[in-house]
Amino acid sequence: MSHLFPTYGRYPISIVKGKGSRLWDDQGKEYLDFMSGIAVTNLGHVPDRVKAALVAQLDQLWHVSNLYQIPNQEKAAKLLTDNSCADAVFFCNSGAEANEAAIKLARRYQQKVLGNGRHEIITFARSFHGRTLATLTATGQDKVKEGFLPLPQGFVHVPLNDLQALEAAVNDRTAAVMLETVQAEGGVVPVDPAFLRSVRELCDRRGLLLILDEIQTGMGRTGKLFSYQHYGVEPDIFTLAKGLGSGFPVGAMLAKAPLIPAFNAGSHGSTFGGTPIAMAAVAATVETMLIEQAPERAAVAGELLMGKLRDALDGVPGVLEVRGKGLLVGIACDGPVADAVGELQRRGLLVIVAGPNVIRLLPNLLVTSEEIEEAVGLIAAVLKERAAVKPAAE
Ligand code: PLP
């Protein structure tokens, strides 16, 4: 009997070892990993440079309180701000915590710096922002809220890509608009670029902050280091986690200079936020991404993957669309895909579900064309066999 809370629908396999794009279970079975721990191991499993930085740090110092200077934290923050539109970073331990920090910063900037009492955050239907009480309230999906009432106040949801609905939701309580450039958990749904530019313009016009949740789209995943860099807009605040530490748990909330005075000593904090070990992982991850040109490679590999999938799945009953950005790719189907994901796993390819009807592919950013070929072959075979036994939904 398990002594764990049943919070996850776990597959009956135990992964014990990983390297690059490959994983092995305790029976010695090998898997091609096209889910990367849900967009975490963006440099592949156990990347050499990050491992060396972690091993060196383990010999040096594990933990020091944020009451002292932490040179590694400064180094990681400089790497992130030098390569983004942000001027300051707050380090924490997860995506939900990064979004909590973003929500707190937006409210406090409006209330303490501008002194206008604004607090409402507008988010979007089908979004996903985390599992803490504030971030599950921000999330635009009812299933994550069931049984957790009462929810915190101050969150409003509107449909994605609907400018009229967004404009109608803005009032003199509105502090910020928060969104993902690709709704990943929600079914790999990319934002309309024109809508995102209009959101930026609306935020400027109405004195609102634009918060981008880059927890899944950041760290090279969409073909740029941060996904906003595709669209010619800059957020006031953005959040990172997942790929930031190559598997070491770490999150970050980044913001532009005018927001810095909104936080002072004591207004926010975290015991483990920015610990020397996490910072060694972050600095080595960002440096490796820059040296290896991982985002650029993800852009090329994403085109290759989506092109090959479209060719291989053209006309396959049940498959509606292949969509995504960079290496955040979804195969939208006309019904639940859990059976296909299970069959692919049996054949040695790890992928995951998004929405219930979308197969989500998240290979590491350094994936090879041979690995893409292998994955597409397996996916096409499974979806074709499945279509042959299961007529497409009406
Ligand atoms: N935001 C987005 C877009 C995510 O995809 C996730 C996790 O899937 C989160 C927030 C929450 O991150 P964490 O699970 O690290 O708290």
Short mmCIF file of C-alpha atoms and ligand atoms in Angstrom, two decimals:
data_model
loop_
_atom_site.label_atom_id
_atom_site.label_comp_id
_atom_site.label_asym_id
_atom_site.label_seq_id
_atom_site.Cartn_x
_atom_site.Cartn_y
_atom_site.Cartn_z
CA MET A 1 0.00 0.00 0.00
CA SER A 2 1.27 3.45 -0.89
CA HIS A 3 1.90 5.96 1.87
CA LEU A 4 1.47 8.89 -0.52
CA PHE A 5 -1.61 11.04 -1.06
CA PRO A 6 -3.29 9.94 -4.29
CA THR A 7 -2.81 13.39 -5.89
CA TYR A 8 -1.46 12.01 -9.18
CA GLY A 9 -2.78 9.46 -11.67
CA ARG A 10 0.51 7.56 -11.77
CA TYR A 11 1.48 5.09 -14.52
CA PRO A 12 2.76 1.75 -13.23
CA ILE A 13 6.35 2.35 -14.29
CA SER A 14 9.37 3.42 -12.24
CA ILE A 15 11.92 5.55 -14.06
CA VAL A 16 15.34 5.12 -12.48
CA LYS A 17 17.87 6.61 -14.91
CA GLY A 18 18.07 9.25 -17.63
CA LYS A 19 20.55 10.72 -20.11
CA GLY A 20 19.78 13.16 -22.90
CA SER A 21 16.50 12.17 -24.56
CA ARG A 22 16.47 8.65 -23.07
CA LEU A 23 15.03 7.22 -19.86
CA TRP A 24 15.21 3.72 -18.39
CA ASP A 25 12.82 2.04 -15.97
CA ASP A 26 13.65 -0.41 -13.18
CA GLN A 27 13.06 -3.32 -15.59
CA GLY A 28 15.74 -1.96 -17.95
CA LYS A 29 13.19 -0.85 -20.55
CA GLU A 30 14.31 2.21 -22.55
CA TYR A 31 12.03 5.15 -23.38
CA LEU A 32 12.35 8.07 -25.78
CA ASP A 33 11.30 11.02 -23.63
CA PHE A 34 9.02 13.48 -25.46
CA MET A 35 7.55 15.01 -22.29
CA SER A 36 10.69 16.11 -20.39
CA GLY A 37 9.07 15.94 -16.94
CA ILE A 38 6.41 18.33 -18.33
CA ALA A 39 8.78 20.91 -19.85
CA VAL A 40 11.41 20.68 -17.09
CA THR A 41 14.43 18.87 -18.54
CA ASN A 42 14.76 21.27 -21.46
CA LEU A 43 18.47 20.45 -21.86
CA GLY A 44 17.81 16.70 -21.70
CA HIS A 45 18.40 14.48 -18.67
CA VAL A 46 21.52 15.04 -16.54
CA PRO A 47 23.10 17.70 -18.79
CA ASP A 48 26.90 17.62 -18.28
CA ARG A 49 27.50 21.33 -17.63
CA VAL A 50 24.65 21.69 -15.13
CA LYS A 51 25.70 18.48 -13.39
CA ALA A 52 29.28 19.77 -13.04
CA ALA A 53 28.03 23.06 -11.56
CA LEU A 54 25.79 21.21 -9.09
CA VAL A 55 28.53 18.78 -8.03
CA ALA A 56 30.97 21.67 -7.48
CA GLN A 57 28.36 23.56 -5.43
CA LEU A 58 27.56 20.45 -3.34
CA ASP A 59 31.21 20.41 -2.27
CA GLN A 60 31.18 24.12 -1.42
CA LEU A 61 27.96 25.23 0.34
CA TRP A 62 24.35 23.97 0.34
CA HIS A 63 22.34 26.61 2.10
CA VAL A 64 22.68 30.13 3.38
CA SER A 65 19.89 32.42 4.52
CA ASN A 66 18.72 35.28 2.36
CA LEU A 67 19.80 37.49 5.27
CA TYR A 68 23.31 37.24 3.75
CA GLN A 69 24.77 38.09 0.36
CA ILE A 70 24.52 35.15 -2.09
CA PRO A 71 26.89 35.83 -5.03
CA ASN A 72 25.44 32.93 -7.07
CA GLN A 73 21.97 34.51 -6.78
CA GLU A 74 23.31 37.81 -8.15
CA LYS A 75 25.01 35.91 -10.98
CA ALA A 76 21.84 34.01 -11.92
CA ALA A 77 19.75 37.20 -11.76
CA LYS A 78 22.24 39.06 -13.96
CA LEU A 79 22.15 36.28 -16.55
CA LEU A 80 18.34 36.40 -16.62
CA THR A 81 18.05 40.20 -16.72
CA ASP A 82 20.88 40.62 -19.29
CA ASN A 83 18.93 38.30 -21.59
CA SER A 84 15.39 39.63 -21.03
CA CYS A 85 13.39 42.84 -20.62
CA ALA A 86 13.42 42.46 -16.81
CA ASP A 87 15.56 44.44 -14.37
CA ALA A 88 15.09 42.45 -11.15
CA VAL A 89 14.44 38.86 -10.10
CA PHE A 90 12.86 37.25 -7.03
CA PHE A 91 13.81 33.57 -6.71
CA CYS A 92 11.45 31.00 -5.23
CA ASN A 93 10.94 27.24 -5.50
CA SER A 94 8.11 26.50 -7.94
CA GLY A 95 5.87 27.91 -10.64
CA ALA A 96 2.91 28.50 -8.36
CA GLU A 97 5.13 30.43 -5.98
CA ALA A 98 6.49 32.53 -8.85
CA ASN A 99 2.92 33.40 -9.87
CA GLU A 100 2.01 34.18 -6.25
CA ALA A 101 4.95 36.60 -6.18
CA ALA A 102 3.76 38.17 -9.46
CA ILE A 103 0.22 38.63 -8.12
CA LYS A 104 1.54 40.11 -4.88
CA LEU A 105 3.92 42.46 -6.73
CA ALA A 106 1.16 43.69 -9.08
CA ARG A 107 -1.21 44.41 -6.19
CA ARG A 108 1.45 46.05 -4.08
CA TYR A 109 2.72 48.22 -6.96
CA GLN A 110 -0.77 49.51 -7.63
CA GLN A 111 -1.58 49.98 -3.93
CA LYS A 112 1.71 51.14 -2.39
CA VAL A 113 3.61 52.77 -5.28
CA LEU A 114 0.72 54.27 -7.26
CA GLY A 115 -1.61 54.41 -4.26
CA ASN A 116 -4.77 53.60 -6.21
CA GLY A 117 -6.08 50.57 -4.31
CA ARG A 118 -6.36 48.39 -7.43
CA HIS A 119 -6.25 44.67 -6.86
CA GLU A 120 -8.16 42.66 -9.49
CA ILE A 121 -6.24 40.37 -11.84
CA ILE A 122 -7.88 39.39 -15.13
CA THR A 123 -6.94 35.92 -16.41
CA PHE A 124 -8.31 33.70 -19.19
CA ALA A 125 -10.58 30.70 -19.62
CA ARG A 126 -8.63 27.40 -19.87
CA SER A 127 -5.47 28.98 -18.41
CA PHE A 128 -3.35 27.19 -15.81
CA HIS A 129 -1.37 29.13 -13.21
CA GLY A 130 -0.76 26.71 -10.32
CA ARG A 131 -2.22 24.95 -7.29
CA THR A 132 -1.89 27.39 -4.40
CA LEU A 133 -5.16 29.05 -3.39
CA ALA A 134 -4.42 32.28 -5.27
CA THR A 135 -3.01 30.61 -8.38
CA LEU A 136 -5.79 28.01 -8.63
CA THR A 137 -8.23 30.90 -8.38
CA ALA A 138 -6.34 32.64 -11.20
CA THR A 139 -6.55 29.41 -13.23
CA GLY A 140 -9.39 29.41 -15.77
CA GLN A 141 -10.48 25.79 -15.17
CA ASP A 142 -13.16 24.78 -12.66
CA LYS A 143 -11.76 21.30 -12.04
CA VAL A 144 -8.80 22.63 -10.00
CA LYS A 145 -11.14 24.58 -7.68
CA GLU A 146 -13.58 21.85 -6.64
CA GLY A 147 -13.88 21.50 -2.89
CA PHE A 148 -11.52 24.35 -2.07
CA LEU A 149 -14.06 27.12 -1.32
CA PRO A 150 -13.89 29.88 -0.28
CA LEU A 151 -11.45 31.14 -2.89
CA PRO A 152 -9.46 34.36 -2.55
CA GLN A 153 -11.10 37.43 -4.02
CA GLY A 154 -9.92 39.59 -6.88
CA PHE A 155 -9.74 37.30 -9.93
CA VAL A 156 -11.82 37.73 -13.07
CA HIS A 157 -11.82 35.38 -16.09
CA VAL A 158 -12.54 36.21 -19.73
CA PRO A 159 -12.27 34.13 -22.95
CA LEU A 160 -8.83 34.11 -24.63
CA ASN A 161 -8.39 36.19 -27.80
CA ASP A 162 -11.60 38.17 -27.08
CA LEU A 163 -10.58 41.82 -26.83
CA GLN A 164 -14.12 43.08 -26.34
CA ALA A 165 -14.67 40.80 -23.35
CA LEU A 166 -11.33 41.87 -21.90
CA GLU A 167 -12.06 45.58 -22.33
CA ALA A 168 -15.48 45.07 -20.72
CA ALA A 169 -13.88 43.36 -17.70
CA VAL A 170 -11.50 46.27 -16.96
CA ASN A 171 -12.66 48.66 -14.25
CA ASP A 172 -11.11 50.94 -11.64
CA ARG A 173 -10.28 47.91 -9.46
CA THR A 174 -8.22 46.20 -12.19
CA ALA A 175 -4.51 45.87 -11.38
CA ALA A 176 -3.19 43.50 -14.04
CA VAL A 177 -3.87 41.11 -16.91
CA MET A 178 -2.13 37.73 -16.67
CA LEU A 179 -1.75 35.12 -19.41
CA GLU A 180 0.27 32.34 -21.02
CA THR A 181 1.40 32.93 -24.63
CA VAL A 182 0.54 29.28 -25.27
CA GLN A 183 -2.03 27.72 -22.93
CA ALA A 184 -0.14 24.50 -22.39
CA GLU A 185 -2.15 22.53 -19.80
CA GLY A 186 -5.30 23.95 -21.39
CA GLY A 187 -4.67 22.09 -24.67
CA VAL A 188 -1.65 23.76 -26.39
CA VAL A 189 -3.65 26.82 -27.46
CA PRO A 190 -1.45 29.67 -28.76
CA VAL A 191 -2.54 33.25 -28.11
CA ASP A 192 -3.39 35.27 -31.22
CA PRO A 193 -0.33 37.57 -31.67
CA ALA A 194 -2.57 40.55 -32.60
CA PHE A 195 -4.58 39.94 -29.41
CA LEU A 196 -1.42 39.94 -27.29
CA ARG A 197 -0.32 43.25 -28.83
CA SER A 198 -3.79 44.69 -28.15
CA VAL A 199 -3.57 43.50 -24.53
CA ARG A 200 -0.26 45.35 -24.14
CA GLU A 201 -1.79 48.47 -25.65
CA LEU A 202 -4.88 48.18 -23.42
CA CYS A 203 -2.67 47.75 -20.33
CA ASP A 204 -0.70 50.90 -21.25
CA ARG A 205 -3.90 52.88 -21.91
CA ARG A 206 -5.64 51.81 -18.69
CA GLY A 207 -2.65 51.75 -16.30
CA LEU A 208 -2.62 47.94 -15.92
CA LEU A 209 0.34 45.63 -15.56
CA LEU A 210 0.89 42.84 -18.07
CA ILE A 211 1.99 39.60 -16.37
CA LEU A 212 3.12 36.74 -18.60
CA ASP A 213 3.20 33.26 -17.10
CA GLU A 214 6.26 31.81 -18.88
CA ILE A 215 6.50 28.82 -16.57
CA GLN A 216 5.93 26.34 -19.41
CA THR A 217 6.70 28.59 -22.42
CA GLY A 218 9.94 30.09 -21.05
CA MET A 219 13.51 28.74 -21.01
CA GLY A 220 13.73 28.19 -24.74
CA ARG A 221 10.68 25.97 -25.06
CA THR A 222 8.92 27.95 -27.83
CA GLY A 223 12.05 28.77 -29.86
CA LYS A 224 13.09 31.96 -27.99
CA LEU A 225 14.62 32.11 -24.51
CA PHE A 226 11.32 33.72 -23.36
CA SER A 227 8.22 33.40 -25.50
CA TYR A 228 7.23 37.09 -25.36
CA GLN A 229 10.29 37.71 -27.58
CA HIS A 230 8.27 36.35 -30.54
CA TYR A 231 5.60 39.02 -30.38
CA GLY A 232 7.21 42.47 -30.17
CA VAL A 233 5.65 43.08 -26.74
CA GLU A 234 7.30 43.18 -23.34
CA PRO A 235 5.56 42.18 -20.10
CA ASP A 236 5.92 44.25 -16.92
CA ILE A 237 6.26 41.02 -14.95
CA PHE A 238 6.95 37.45 -16.05
CA THR A 239 7.37 34.16 -14.24
CA LEU A 240 9.62 31.14 -14.74
CA ALA A 241 10.06 27.69 -13.18
CA LYS A 242 10.10 24.22 -14.85
CA GLY A 243 13.13 24.43 -17.23
CA LEU A 244 14.89 27.11 -15.16
CA GLY A 245 16.98 24.62 -13.15
CA SER A 246 17.08 21.69 -15.61
CA GLY A 247 15.25 19.59 -12.99
CA PHE A 248 16.48 21.25 -9.81
CA PRO A 249 13.33 22.81 -8.26
CA VAL A 250 13.43 26.58 -8.66
CA GLY A 251 11.10 29.39 -9.74
CA ALA A 252 11.55 33.07 -10.49
CA MET A 253 9.47 36.21 -10.77
CA LEU A 254 11.02 38.90 -12.95
CA ALA A 255 9.93 42.51 -13.36
CA LYS A 256 10.87 45.82 -14.92
CA ALA A 257 12.60 48.64 -13.01
CA PRO A 258 9.53 50.74 -12.07
CA LEU A 259 8.14 47.80 -10.06
CA ILE A 260 11.25 47.26 -7.95
CA PRO A 261 10.28 49.72 -5.15
CA ALA A 262 6.98 47.87 -4.64
CA PHE A 263 8.85 45.21 -2.61
CA ASN A 264 11.05 46.11 0.33
CA ALA A 265 12.72 44.09 3.09
CA GLY A 266 10.02 41.97 4.69
CA SER A 267 7.29 42.40 2.05
CA HIS A 268 7.97 39.01 0.45
CA GLY A 269 10.39 36.16 1.02
CA SER A 270 11.18 32.44 1.00
CA THR A 271 13.56 30.40 3.16
CA PHE A 272 14.79 28.31 0.24
CA GLY A 273 14.34 30.93 -2.52
CA GLY A 274 17.64 31.36 -4.36
CA THR A 275 19.63 28.82 -2.33
CA PRO A 276 23.23 28.38 -3.59
CA ILE A 277 22.51 24.93 -5.07
CA ALA A 278 19.45 26.15 -7.01
CA MET A 279 21.39 29.16 -8.24
CA ALA A 280 24.24 26.97 -9.49
CA ALA A 281 21.63 25.05 -11.50
CA VAL A 282 20.02 28.22 -12.88
CA ALA A 283 23.30 29.90 -13.89
CA ALA A 284 24.59 26.73 -15.58
CA THR A 285 21.23 26.16 -17.31
CA VAL A 286 21.05 29.68 -18.76
CA GLU A 287 24.73 29.63 -19.78
CA THR A 288 24.30 26.24 -21.46
CA MET A 289 21.17 27.44 -23.29
CA LEU A 290 23.09 30.44 -24.63
CA ILE A 291 26.22 28.46 -25.56
CA GLU A 292 24.29 25.62 -27.18
CA GLN A 293 21.81 28.04 -28.82
CA ALA A 294 19.11 25.82 -27.39
CA PRO A 295 16.18 28.18 -28.13
CA GLU A 296 17.24 28.58 -31.78
CA ARG A 297 17.62 24.81 -32.09
CA ALA A 298 14.17 24.36 -30.54
CA ALA A 299 12.70 26.67 -33.18
CA VAL A 300 14.21 24.56 -35.99
CA ALA A 301 13.36 21.24 -34.34
CA GLY A 302 9.80 22.43 -33.65
CA GLU A 303 9.25 23.23 -37.33
CA LEU A 304 10.65 19.82 -38.27
CA LEU A 305 8.50 18.01 -35.70
CA MET A 306 5.28 19.82 -36.63
CA GLY A 307 5.95 19.44 -40.38
CA LYS A 308 6.61 15.70 -40.07
CA LEU A 309 3.58 15.20 -37.83
CA ARG A 310 1.32 17.07 -40.28
CA ASP A 311 2.60 14.93 -43.17
CA ALA A 312 2.34 11.66 -41.27
CA LEU A 313 -1.08 12.37 -39.75
CA ASP A 314 -2.70 13.96 -42.81
CA GLY A 315 -6.10 12.34 -43.29
CA VAL A 316 -5.82 10.07 -40.24
CA PRO A 317 -9.36 9.83 -38.83
CA GLY A 318 -9.71 11.38 -35.39
CA VAL A 319 -6.79 13.81 -35.79
CA LEU A 320 -7.97 17.41 -36.10
CA GLU A 321 -4.86 19.55 -36.02
CA VAL A 322 -1.16 19.75 -35.18
CA ARG A 323 -0.40 23.07 -33.48
CA GLY A 324 2.06 24.75 -31.15
CA LYS A 325 5.15 26.92 -30.96
CA GLY A 326 8.73 25.66 -31.02
CA LEU A 327 8.86 22.40 -29.09
CA LEU A 328 5.54 22.89 -27.28
CA VAL A 329 3.43 20.86 -29.67
CA GLY A 330 -0.10 19.50 -29.53
CA ILE A 331 -1.90 16.92 -31.66
CA ALA A 332 -5.57 17.86 -31.25
CA CYS A 333 -7.92 14.90 -31.62
CA ASP A 334 -11.70 14.57 -31.70
CA GLY A 335 -11.92 12.74 -28.36
CA PRO A 336 -9.91 11.64 -25.31
CA VAL A 337 -6.34 10.57 -26.07
CA ALA A 338 -5.34 8.83 -22.81
CA ASP A 339 -5.46 5.42 -24.55
CA ALA A 340 -3.05 6.59 -27.30
CA VAL A 341 -0.69 8.08 -24.71
CA GLY A 342 -0.74 4.74 -22.82
CA GLU A 343 -0.05 2.73 -26.00
CA LEU A 344 2.84 5.02 -26.98
CA GLN A 345 4.30 4.50 -23.53
CA ARG A 346 4.06 0.71 -23.98
CA ARG A 347 5.98 1.14 -27.25
CA GLY A 348 8.66 3.24 -25.54
CA LEU A 349 7.64 6.85 -26.26
CA LEU A 350 6.70 9.15 -23.39
CA VAL A 351 4.20 11.92 -24.23
CA ILE A 352 1.38 13.49 -22.19
CA VAL A 353 -2.19 14.67 -22.41
CA ALA A 354 -3.26 18.34 -22.48
CA GLY A 355 -6.93 19.29 -22.23
CA PRO A 356 -8.38 15.74 -22.48
CA ASN A 357 -8.20 15.60 -26.28
CA VAL A 358 -4.69 16.78 -27.10
CA ILE A 359 -1.47 14.73 -27.17
CA ARG A 360 1.24 17.09 -25.92
CA LEU A 361 4.84 16.70 -27.06
CA LEU A 362 7.64 18.38 -25.12
CA PRO A 363 10.97 16.87 -26.23
CA ASN A 364 14.14 18.47 -24.89
CA LEU A 365 15.43 21.44 -26.90
CA LEU A 366 18.48 19.54 -28.16
CA VAL A 367 16.42 16.67 -29.61
CA THR A 368 17.90 15.23 -32.83
CA SER A 369 16.17 14.82 -36.18
CA GLU A 370 16.59 11.02 -35.82
CA GLU A 371 14.73 11.14 -32.49
CA ILE A 372 11.99 13.26 -34.09
CA GLU A 373 11.75 10.72 -36.93
CA GLU A 374 11.47 7.86 -34.43
CA ALA A 375 8.75 9.61 -32.38
CA VAL A 376 6.69 10.62 -35.41
CA GLY A 377 6.84 7.03 -36.72
CA LEU A 378 5.52 5.65 -33.42
CA ILE A 379 2.80 8.32 -33.11
CA ALA A 380 1.59 7.83 -36.68
CA ALA A 381 1.49 4.04 -36.24
CA VAL A 382 -0.51 4.23 -33.00
CA LEU A 383 -2.99 6.85 -34.24
CA LYS A 384 -3.56 4.98 -37.51
CA GLU A 385 -4.08 1.63 -35.77
CA ARG A 386 -6.41 3.31 -33.29
CA ALA A 387 -8.42 4.94 -36.11
CA ALA A 388 -8.78 1.55 -37.80
CA VAL A 389 -10.46 -0.02 -34.75
CA LYS A 390 -12.27 3.07 -33.45
CA PRO A 391 -14.46 5.07 -35.80
CA ALA A 392 -13.99 8.89 -35.53
CA ALA A 393 -16.50 10.74 -33.33
CA GLU A 394 -19.48 12.20 -35.22
N1 PLP B 1 1.89 28.03 -14.75
C1 PLP B 1 1.97 27.24 -15.82
C2 PLP B 1 1.76 27.82 -17.18
C3 PLP B 1 2.24 25.88 -15.67
O1 PLP B 1 2.30 25.08 -16.74
C4 PLP B 1 2.44 25.36 -14.37
C5 PLP B 1 2.66 23.90 -14.16
O2 PLP B 1 2.31 23.07 -14.96
C6 PLP B 1 2.37 26.23 -13.27
C7 PLP B 1 2.09 27.56 -13.50
C8 PLP B 1 2.58 25.73 -11.87
O3 PLP B 1 3.92 25.37 -11.69
P1 PLP B 1 4.35 24.44 -10.43
O4 PLP B 1 3.75 23.10 -10.66
O5 PLP B 1 5.86 24.44 -10.47
O6 PLP B 1 3.82 25.11 -9.20
#
